[in-house]
Coordinates of C-alpha atoms and ligand atoms in Angstrom, one line a residue:
K7 CA 8.6 13.1 -21.1
L8 CA 5.6 11.2 -19.8
S9 CA 6.9 11.7 -16.2
Q10 CA 7.2 15.5 -17.3
L11 CA 3.9 16.1 -18.1
I12 CA 2.3 14.2 -14.9
M13 CA 3.6 17.2 -13.5
D14 CA 2.9 20.0 -16.1
N15 CA -0.7 18.5 -15.4
Q16 CA -0.5 18.2 -11.4
D17 CA -3.1 20.4 -10.8
E18 CA -5.8 18.8 -13.0
L19 CA -4.5 14.8 -12.1
S20 CA -4.3 16.3 -8.0
I21 CA -8.0 17.6 -8.0
L22 CA -9.6 14.3 -10.1
D23 CA -7.8 11.7 -7.5
C24 CA -9.4 14.4 -4.8
L25 CA -12.9 14.6 -6.3
D26 CA -12.8 10.8 -7.0
V27 CA -11.8 9.6 -3.2
G28 CA -12.2 12.1 -1.0
K29 CA -8.5 12.4 0.1
T30 CA -7.4 15.7 0.4
S31 CA -6.0 17.9 -2.8
Q32 CA -2.9 18.9 -1.2
D33 CA -1.9 15.3 -0.3
C34 CA -2.4 14.3 -4.0
Y35 CA -0.5 17.9 -4.8
I36 CA 2.2 16.9 -2.7
Y37 CA 2.8 13.5 -2.6
D38 CA 0.7 11.4 -5.0
V39 CA 1.7 13.4 -8.6
P40 CA 4.9 13.9 -7.9
G41 CA 5.5 10.4 -6.4
T42 CA 3.8 8.8 -9.8
S43 CA 6.0 11.4 -11.9
E44 CA 9.4 10.1 -9.8
L45 CA 9.0 6.4 -10.2
L46 CA 8.5 6.7 -14.2
Q47 CA 11.0 8.7 -14.5
W48 CA 13.3 6.5 -11.9
S49 CA 12.2 3.5 -13.8
A50 CA 13.1 4.9 -17.0
E51 CA 16.6 6.0 -16.3
A52 CA 17.0 2.3 -14.6
I53 CA 16.1 -0.2 -17.4
D54 CA 19.0 0.6 -19.5
K55 CA 21.3 -0.2 -16.3
I56 CA 19.9 -4.2 -16.2
M57 CA 22.2 -6.7 -18.6
D58 CA 21.6 -10.0 -19.6
E59 CA 23.8 -12.7 -18.6
I60 CA 26.2 -15.1 -20.5
A61 CA 26.7 -18.4 -18.4
P62 CA 30.4 -19.9 -17.9
T63 CA 30.0 -22.9 -20.2
G64 CA 32.9 -24.6 -22.1
N65 CA 34.4 -22.8 -24.7
N66 CA 32.3 -24.3 -27.9
D67 CA 29.3 -23.0 -26.1
L68 CA 27.6 -19.8 -25.9
A69 CA 24.5 -19.5 -23.1
M70 CA 22.9 -16.1 -22.7
I71 CA 20.3 -15.9 -19.9
R72 CA 17.7 -13.0 -21.7
K73 CA 15.3 -11.1 -19.9
V74 CA 12.2 -11.3 -22.3
P75 CA 8.8 -9.2 -21.9
L76 CA 6.0 -11.0 -20.8
G77 CA 3.8 -9.6 -23.5
V78 CA 0.0 -8.3 -22.3
I79 CA 0.0 -7.4 -18.9
G80 CA -3.3 -6.4 -17.3
A81 CA -3.0 -4.1 -14.1
V82 CA -6.1 -3.6 -12.0
V83 CA -5.5 -1.6 -8.8
P84 CA -7.4 -0.1 -6.2
W85 CA -8.8 3.4 -5.5
N86 CA -7.1 4.5 -1.8
Y87 CA -4.2 5.7 -4.4
P88 CA -5.4 6.1 -7.8
L89 CA -2.1 7.2 -9.4
N90 CA 0.8 5.9 -7.3
M91 CA -1.1 2.4 -7.8
A92 CA -1.6 2.6 -11.4
M93 CA 2.4 3.9 -11.7
W94 CA 3.2 1.1 -9.2
K95 CA 2.5 -1.6 -11.6
L96 CA 2.9 0.3 -15.0
A97 CA 6.1 1.9 -14.9
P98 CA 8.6 -1.2 -14.6
A99 CA 5.9 -3.2 -16.7
L100 CA 6.5 -0.7 -19.7
A101 CA 10.1 -0.4 -18.5
T102 CA 10.5 -4.0 -19.2
G103 CA 8.9 -4.0 -22.7
N104 CA 5.2 -4.9 -22.2
S105 CA 1.7 -3.8 -23.1
V106 CA 0.0 -2.8 -20.3
I107 CA -4.5 -2.8 -19.7
L108 CA -4.8 -0.9 -16.5
K109 CA -8.0 -1.3 -14.8
P110 CA -9.1 1.4 -12.3
A111 CA -11.0 0.9 -9.4
E112 CA -14.6 1.6 -10.9
Q113 CA -14.7 4.5 -7.7
S114 CA -11.4 6.7 -9.0
P115 CA -10.9 6.2 -13.1
L116 CA -10.6 10.3 -13.8
S117 CA -6.8 10.3 -13.1
A118 CA -6.1 6.5 -15.2
L119 CA -8.2 8.2 -17.8
R120 CA -6.3 11.4 -18.2
L121 CA -2.9 9.5 -17.8
A122 CA -3.6 7.8 -20.6
E123 CA -4.3 10.5 -22.7
L124 CA -0.7 11.8 -21.5
A125 CA 0.7 8.9 -22.6
I126 CA -0.4 9.9 -26.1
E127 CA 1.0 13.0 -25.9
A128 CA 4.2 11.8 -24.7
G129 CA 4.3 9.6 -27.9
L130 CA 3.9 6.3 -26.3
P131 CA 2.9 4.1 -29.5
E132 CA -1.4 3.2 -29.3
G133 CA -2.4 0.1 -27.8
V134 CA 0.9 0.1 -25.3
L135 CA -0.9 1.3 -22.6
N136 CA -4.7 1.3 -22.6
V137 CA -7.1 1.7 -19.7
L138 CA -10.2 0.0 -19.2
P139 CA -12.4 1.3 -16.5
G140 CA -15.3 -0.8 -15.1
F141 CA -16.3 -3.1 -12.6
G142 CA -14.4 -5.4 -10.5
E143 CA -17.2 -8.4 -11.2
I144 CA -17.6 -7.7 -14.7
T145 CA -14.1 -5.8 -16.0
G146 CA -11.5 -7.2 -14.1
K147 CA -12.9 -10.5 -14.0
A148 CA -12.4 -10.5 -17.5
I149 CA -8.8 -9.7 -17.7
G150 CA -8.6 -12.7 -14.8
L151 CA -10.5 -14.9 -17.5
H152 CA -8.6 -13.5 -20.3
N153 CA -6.3 -16.1 -23.0
D154 CA -4.5 -13.7 -24.4
I155 CA -3.4 -12.0 -21.2
D156 CA -0.3 -13.2 -19.8
C157 CA 0.6 -12.1 -16.5
V158 CA -2.2 -9.6 -13.7
A159 CA -0.4 -7.6 -11.3
F160 CA -2.9 -6.9 -8.8
T161 CA -3.3 -4.4 -5.7
G162 CA -6.3 -4.8 -3.6
S163 CA -8.0 -6.7 -1.0
T164 CA -6.9 -10.3 -0.2
E165 CA -10.7 -11.1 -1.0
V166 CA -10.1 -10.4 -4.6
G167 CA -6.6 -11.4 -4.4
K168 CA -7.8 -14.8 -4.4
Y169 CA -10.0 -14.4 -7.1
F170 CA -7.3 -13.8 -9.4
L171 CA -5.9 -17.0 -8.3
E172 CA -8.7 -18.9 -9.6
Y173 CA -9.0 -17.0 -12.5
S174 CA -5.5 -18.1 -13.4
G175 CA -6.3 -21.6 -13.0
K176 CA -9.6 -21.8 -15.0
S177 CA -7.9 -19.9 -17.8
N178 CA -4.1 -20.1 -19.6
M179 CA -2.2 -20.0 -16.2
K180 CA -1.1 -16.7 -16.6
Q181 CA 1.0 -15.2 -13.7
I182 CA -0.3 -13.5 -10.8
W183 CA 1.4 -10.8 -8.7
L184 CA -0.6 -9.7 -5.6
E185 CA -0.5 -6.9 -3.3
C186 CA -3.2 -7.1 -1.1
G187 CA -4.4 -6.3 2.5
G188 CA -2.3 -5.8 5.9
K189 CA -3.1 -5.3 9.7
S190 CA 0.6 -3.3 10.4
P191 CA 2.0 -3.1 14.1
N192 CA 3.8 -0.5 15.2
I193 CA 6.1 -1.6 18.4
I194 CA 7.3 1.3 21.0
F195 CA 9.7 -0.7 22.9
N196 CA 10.6 1.2 26.6
S197 CA 14.1 1.3 24.9
S198 CA 12.9 4.5 22.5
K199 CA 13.9 7.7 24.1
R200 CA 12.1 9.1 21.3
L201 CA 8.1 8.9 22.8
D202 CA 7.3 12.2 21.3
E203 CA 8.3 11.6 17.6
A204 CA 7.3 7.4 17.9
A205 CA 3.5 9.2 18.8
E206 CA 3.7 11.9 16.3
L207 CA 4.6 9.3 13.7
A208 CA 1.9 6.6 15.5
A209 CA -1.0 9.1 14.6
F210 CA 0.4 9.7 11.3
G211 CA 0.5 5.9 10.3
G212 CA -3.1 5.2 11.4
F213 CA -4.6 8.4 10.1
F214 CA -2.7 9.5 7.0
N215 CA -5.0 9.1 4.2
Q216 CA -7.8 8.8 6.3
G217 CA -6.3 5.2 7.3
E218 CA -7.2 4.0 4.0
V219 CA -3.4 2.6 3.3
C220 CA -2.5 -0.8 3.0
S221 CA 0.4 -0.4 4.9
A222 CA -1.3 1.6 8.1
N223 CA 0.2 1.1 11.1
S224 CA -3.1 0.3 13.0
R225 CA -2.1 -1.6 15.4
V226 CA 0.0 -0.2 18.1
L227 CA 2.2 -1.8 20.6
V228 CA 3.1 -0.5 23.8
Q229 CA 5.5 -1.9 26.3
K230 CA 3.2 -1.9 29.5
D231 CA 6.0 0.6 31.2
I232 CA 5.7 3.2 29.4
L233 CA 1.5 3.2 28.0
N234 CA 0.6 5.8 30.2
D235 CA 3.3 8.7 28.9
F236 CA 2.7 6.9 25.6
L237 CA -1.6 7.3 25.7
K238 CA -1.2 11.1 26.5
L239 CA 1.2 11.7 23.8
L240 CA -0.6 9.8 21.0
K241 CA -4.2 11.3 22.3
T242 CA -2.7 14.8 21.7
E243 CA -1.2 14.2 18.4
T244 CA -4.5 12.7 17.6
D245 CA -6.3 16.1 18.1
N246 CA -4.6 17.0 15.2
W247 CA -6.2 14.7 12.5
L248 CA -9.6 15.8 12.5
P249 CA -11.3 15.3 8.8
G250 CA -12.0 18.9 6.6
D251 CA -13.1 19.6 3.6
P252 CA -11.0 17.3 1.3
L253 CA -10.4 20.7 -1.1
D254 CA -9.1 23.2 1.7
P255 CA -5.6 22.8 1.7
K256 CA -5.5 23.2 5.2
S257 CA -7.5 19.8 5.6
K258 CA -5.0 17.0 7.2
I259 CA -7.4 14.2 6.0
G260 CA -10.5 14.0 3.6
C261 CA -13.7 11.7 3.8
L262 CA -13.6 8.4 3.1
V263 CA -14.3 7.2 -0.5
T264 CA -18.0 6.0 -0.7
E265 CA -21.1 5.7 1.8
E266 CA -20.8 2.1 1.5
H267 CA -17.2 2.1 3.0
A268 CA -17.7 4.6 5.4
L269 CA -20.4 2.3 6.6
R270 CA -18.2 -0.7 6.8
V271 CA -15.5 1.4 8.6
K272 CA -18.3 3.1 11.3
K273 CA -19.7 -0.9 11.8
Y274 CA -16.2 -1.8 13.0
I275 CA -16.0 0.8 15.4
T276 CA -19.5 0.5 16.9
N277 CA -18.8 -3.6 17.4
A278 CA -15.2 -2.4 18.9
K279 CA -17.0 -0.3 21.6
K280 CA -19.3 -3.2 22.5
E281 CA -15.7 -5.6 22.8
T282 CA -12.9 -3.4 23.9
E283 CA -12.2 0.0 25.2
L284 CA -12.4 2.9 23.5
I285 CA -9.8 5.5 24.5
Y286 CA -10.0 8.2 21.6
E287 CA -13.1 9.6 20.3
A288 CA -13.0 13.0 18.3
K289 CA -14.7 16.0 20.6
N290 CA -16.6 18.6 19.2
F291 CA -17.1 16.9 15.9
D292 CA -19.8 17.6 14.0
R293 CA -19.3 16.2 10.5
Q294 CA -19.4 12.5 12.2
S295 CA -22.8 11.8 11.0
V296 CA -22.3 13.7 7.4
G297 CA -21.8 11.8 4.2
T298 CA -18.4 9.8 4.4
F299 CA -16.7 11.6 7.3
V300 CA -15.2 9.5 10.0
A301 CA -13.2 11.1 13.0
P302 CA -9.7 9.1 14.3
T303 CA -10.7 6.5 16.5
I304 CA -8.4 4.8 19.4
F305 CA -9.4 1.4 21.2
M306 CA -7.7 -0.5 23.7
D307 CA -7.4 -4.6 23.4
E308 CA -5.5 -6.4 26.0
S309 CA -5.9 -9.2 24.2
A310 CA -5.4 -8.5 21.0
S311 CA -7.8 -10.8 19.8
K312 CA -10.6 -8.6 18.9
E313 CA -12.2 -8.0 15.4
I314 CA -10.8 -4.6 15.6
S315 CA -7.5 -5.9 16.2
N316 CA -7.3 -8.7 13.6
E317 CA -9.7 -7.6 10.6
E318 CA -8.2 -4.6 8.1
V319 CA -10.6 -1.5 8.9
F320 CA -8.9 0.9 5.8
G321 CA -10.3 3.6 8.1
P322 CA -8.6 6.1 10.4
V323 CA -9.2 3.4 13.4
L324 CA -6.1 2.7 15.8
T325 CA -6.1 -0.2 18.1
V326 CA -3.5 0.0 21.3
I327 CA -2.3 -3.7 22.6
P328 CA 0.1 -3.0 25.9
F329 CA 2.5 -5.9 26.3
E330 CA 5.3 -6.8 28.6
K331 CA 7.8 -8.4 27.5
E332 CA 10.0 -8.5 23.9
E333 CA 8.8 -12.2 23.0
D334 CA 5.0 -11.1 23.5
A335 CA 5.6 -8.6 21.3
I336 CA 6.9 -10.4 18.5
R337 CA 4.2 -13.2 18.7
I338 CA 1.6 -10.4 18.9
A339 CA 3.2 -8.5 15.9
N340 CA 3.0 -11.9 13.7
G341 CA -0.3 -13.5 15.0
T342 CA -2.3 -12.1 12.1
K343 CA -3.0 -13.5 8.6
Y344 CA -1.0 -10.5 6.7
A345 CA 2.7 -9.8 6.8
L346 CA 2.9 -6.3 4.6
A347 CA 4.6 -4.2 6.6
G348 CA 5.6 -3.0 10.2
S349 CA 7.6 -0.7 12.4
L350 CA 9.4 -0.3 15.7
W351 CA 10.9 2.2 17.9
T352 CA 13.9 1.0 20.0
D353 CA 17.2 2.6 20.8
D354 CA 18.9 -0.6 21.6
L355 CA 20.8 -1.5 18.7
S356 CA 20.8 -4.9 19.2
Q357 CA 16.9 -5.1 20.1
A358 CA 16.6 -3.5 16.5
H359 CA 18.8 -6.4 14.8
R360 CA 16.8 -8.9 16.6
L361 CA 13.5 -7.9 16.3
S362 CA 14.3 -7.2 12.3
N363 CA 14.9 -11.0 12.2
E364 CA 11.7 -12.1 14.4
I365 CA 8.7 -9.7 12.9
H366 CA 7.6 -11.3 9.8
V367 CA 6.9 -8.6 7.3
G368 CA 8.0 -7.3 3.6
A369 CA 8.7 -4.0 4.9
L370 CA 9.7 -2.9 8.5
S371 CA 10.5 0.5 9.6
I372 CA 12.9 0.7 12.5
N373 CA 12.7 4.5 14.3
T374 CA 10.4 5.8 11.4
V375 CA 6.9 4.5 10.2
D376 CA 6.0 3.5 6.9
A377 CA 9.3 4.3 5.2
F378 CA 9.5 3.5 1.5
S379 CA 10.9 4.9 -2.2
S380 CA 11.4 3.9 -5.9
M381 CA 14.7 2.2 -4.9
T382 CA 13.3 -0.5 -2.4
P383 CA 10.7 -3.1 -2.8
F384 CA 7.0 -3.0 -1.1
G385 CA 5.2 -6.4 -1.0
G386 CA 4.1 -8.7 1.6
F387 CA 4.1 -12.3 3.0
K388 CA 1.3 -14.7 3.7
Q389 CA -1.9 -12.8 2.7
S390 CA -0.9 -9.9 2.1
G391 CA 0.2 -11.3 -1.3
F392 CA 3.6 -12.1 -3.1
G393 CA 5.6 -10.4 -5.4
N394 CA 7.3 -7.0 -4.9
D395 CA 6.4 -3.2 -6.4
L396 CA 8.5 -1.0 -6.3
S397 CA 12.8 -1.3 -6.9
L398 CA 14.6 -3.1 -9.5
H399 CA 12.9 -6.2 -8.7
S400 CA 10.0 -5.0 -9.2
F401 CA 11.3 -5.6 -13.1
D402 CA 11.4 -9.0 -12.6
K403 CA 7.6 -9.7 -12.3
Y404 CA 7.0 -8.2 -15.7
S405 CA 9.7 -10.1 -17.4
G406 CA 10.7 -14.2 -18.1
L407 CA 13.9 -15.7 -18.3
K408 CA 14.7 -17.0 -22.1
T409 CA 18.3 -19.2 -22.0
V410 CA 19.6 -18.8 -25.6
W411 CA 22.3 -21.8 -26.2
I412 CA 24.5 -21.3 -29.4
K413 CA 26.6 -24.5 -29.7
Y414 CA 30.1 -23.5 -32.1
Ligands
LIG15 P1 -10.8 -4.4 -3.8 O1 -10.4 -5.9 -3.9 O2 -12.9 -4.7 -3.7 O3 -10.7 -3.7 -5.4 C1 -9.2 -3.5 -6.2 C2 -9.2 -3.9 -7.8 O4 -9.6 -5.3 -7.9 C3 -10.3 -3.2 -8.2 O5 -10.0 -2.5 -9.4 C4 -11.6 -3.7 -8.6 O6 -12.5 -2.8 -9.3 C5 -11.0 -4.9 -8.6 N1 -12.2 -6.2 -8.6 C6 -13.1 -5.9 -7.0 N2 -13.9 -7.6 -7.2 C7 -13.0 -8.2 -8.1 C8 -13.6 -9.4 -8.7 N3 -14.4 -10.1 -8.4 N4 -12.7 -9.5 -10.1 C9 -11.8 -9.0 -10.2 N5 -11.4 -8.0 -10.1 C10 -12.0 -7.2 -8.8 O7 -9.8 -3.6 -3.4 P2 -9.9 -1.7 -3.2 O8 -11.5 -2.0 -1.9 O9 -10.4 -1.2 -4.1 O10 -8.8 -1.3 -2.0 C11 -8.3 -2.1 -1.0 C12 -7.9 -3.1 -0.5 O11 -6.7 -2.7 -1.2 C13 -7.3 -3.2 0.7 O12 -7.4 -4.5 1.2 C14 -5.9 -3.2 0.6 O13 -5.0 -3.2 1.6 C15 -5.6 -3.0 -0.9 N6 -4.4 -2.4 -1.3 C16 -3.0 -3.2 -1.2 C17 -1.6 -2.4 -1.4 C18 -0.7 -3.3 -1.2 O14 0.2 -2.4 -2.0 N7 -0.5 -4.5 -0.4 C19 -1.8 -1.2 -1.3 C20 -3.3 -0.6 -1.7 C21 -4.7 -1.0 -1.1

């Protein structure tokens, strides 16, 4: 019922997220709200297909392995996909029988508050879903340190993810699951015959949602002998990604979440202009100095060592990194502190399989970018965190195993 109510309120929820964070109302309407509704429905439909187990002990014993709810889950989420990120935690946590305290990001509390009202309307018992808006250092920290919260599922920056590990150690050793930052590689091999599509999706992978995406394919690794051809295509594609009014359905991207964040992104761009080669800057974009608009920008960093190639910018900025051989691509792709997602383009089946072993990320897309669904796990390694959202595996984060052994 809640899933249906979310769709019944598609207009309002889309506008709330658009007004809060500056992403386009169109994207919220087409992707965020239906995705949120679909995941809740999928999780509710999945939960009664999961059985407990009986271990093969002797004839005089019955050993049951039960999955039990953990109790109270704290869900602390970011602002880039306010509704989706909330539901990535809520759906499996509620389906597995827990109560949840959801803390939306301080920049984007509106849709979470509306969701709480819809949950009551849908008949969820009071107290099962609690939405507690507040600042990170106050409310988020209080959740992290609370002795009656059994588990925190966090999505956000690596820096704050590490705080949650500390909060847990300083309080009740609550379980912590972390979905943190990324600097995902998108590797274009010369064996790919789909350069047009690769360029189109490289632009999408870098600029969609203003580049405010944890799995944004922000490093584009291109094999040297196709570099010039690919760059021509990429630049043409990038012309399509100029920001516009977030409320205008024709806008492909909107503006960044806050002035503070826009300044941070612009500082990365200014620094990169000193350290690397600027290869694309929007022409005739008269909003660049207005409010929180930032136009798509592309740099080239042959060394792959500069700040712009290694730090998570969380804005519409791509770095192109040329490479010669497959082993160079693997080394560069794996060479950051993050290991969240990645993409690669090849028509060579053996190369695809080989690289699927070698590229160390939680989600690898081959001949597309950023592929995911409710059915497939999404999570990372290294300082991208641990524990998966989405898929049946996400249910494990919110359940404990309990052995009940009966002797006849
Ligand atoms: P953030 O870490 O600043 O904030 C995330 C949440 O943590 C917010 O609710 C915030 O209020 C809270 N918080 C902030 N400081 C806190 C503190 N000291 N103690 C407790 N809680 C605190 O991240 P953000 O700026 O909202 O979002 C951007 C980040 O989120 C990026 O790094 C991005 O990669 C990451 N992200 C990751 C995923 C993923 O699935 N891996 C998805 C989306 C966003």
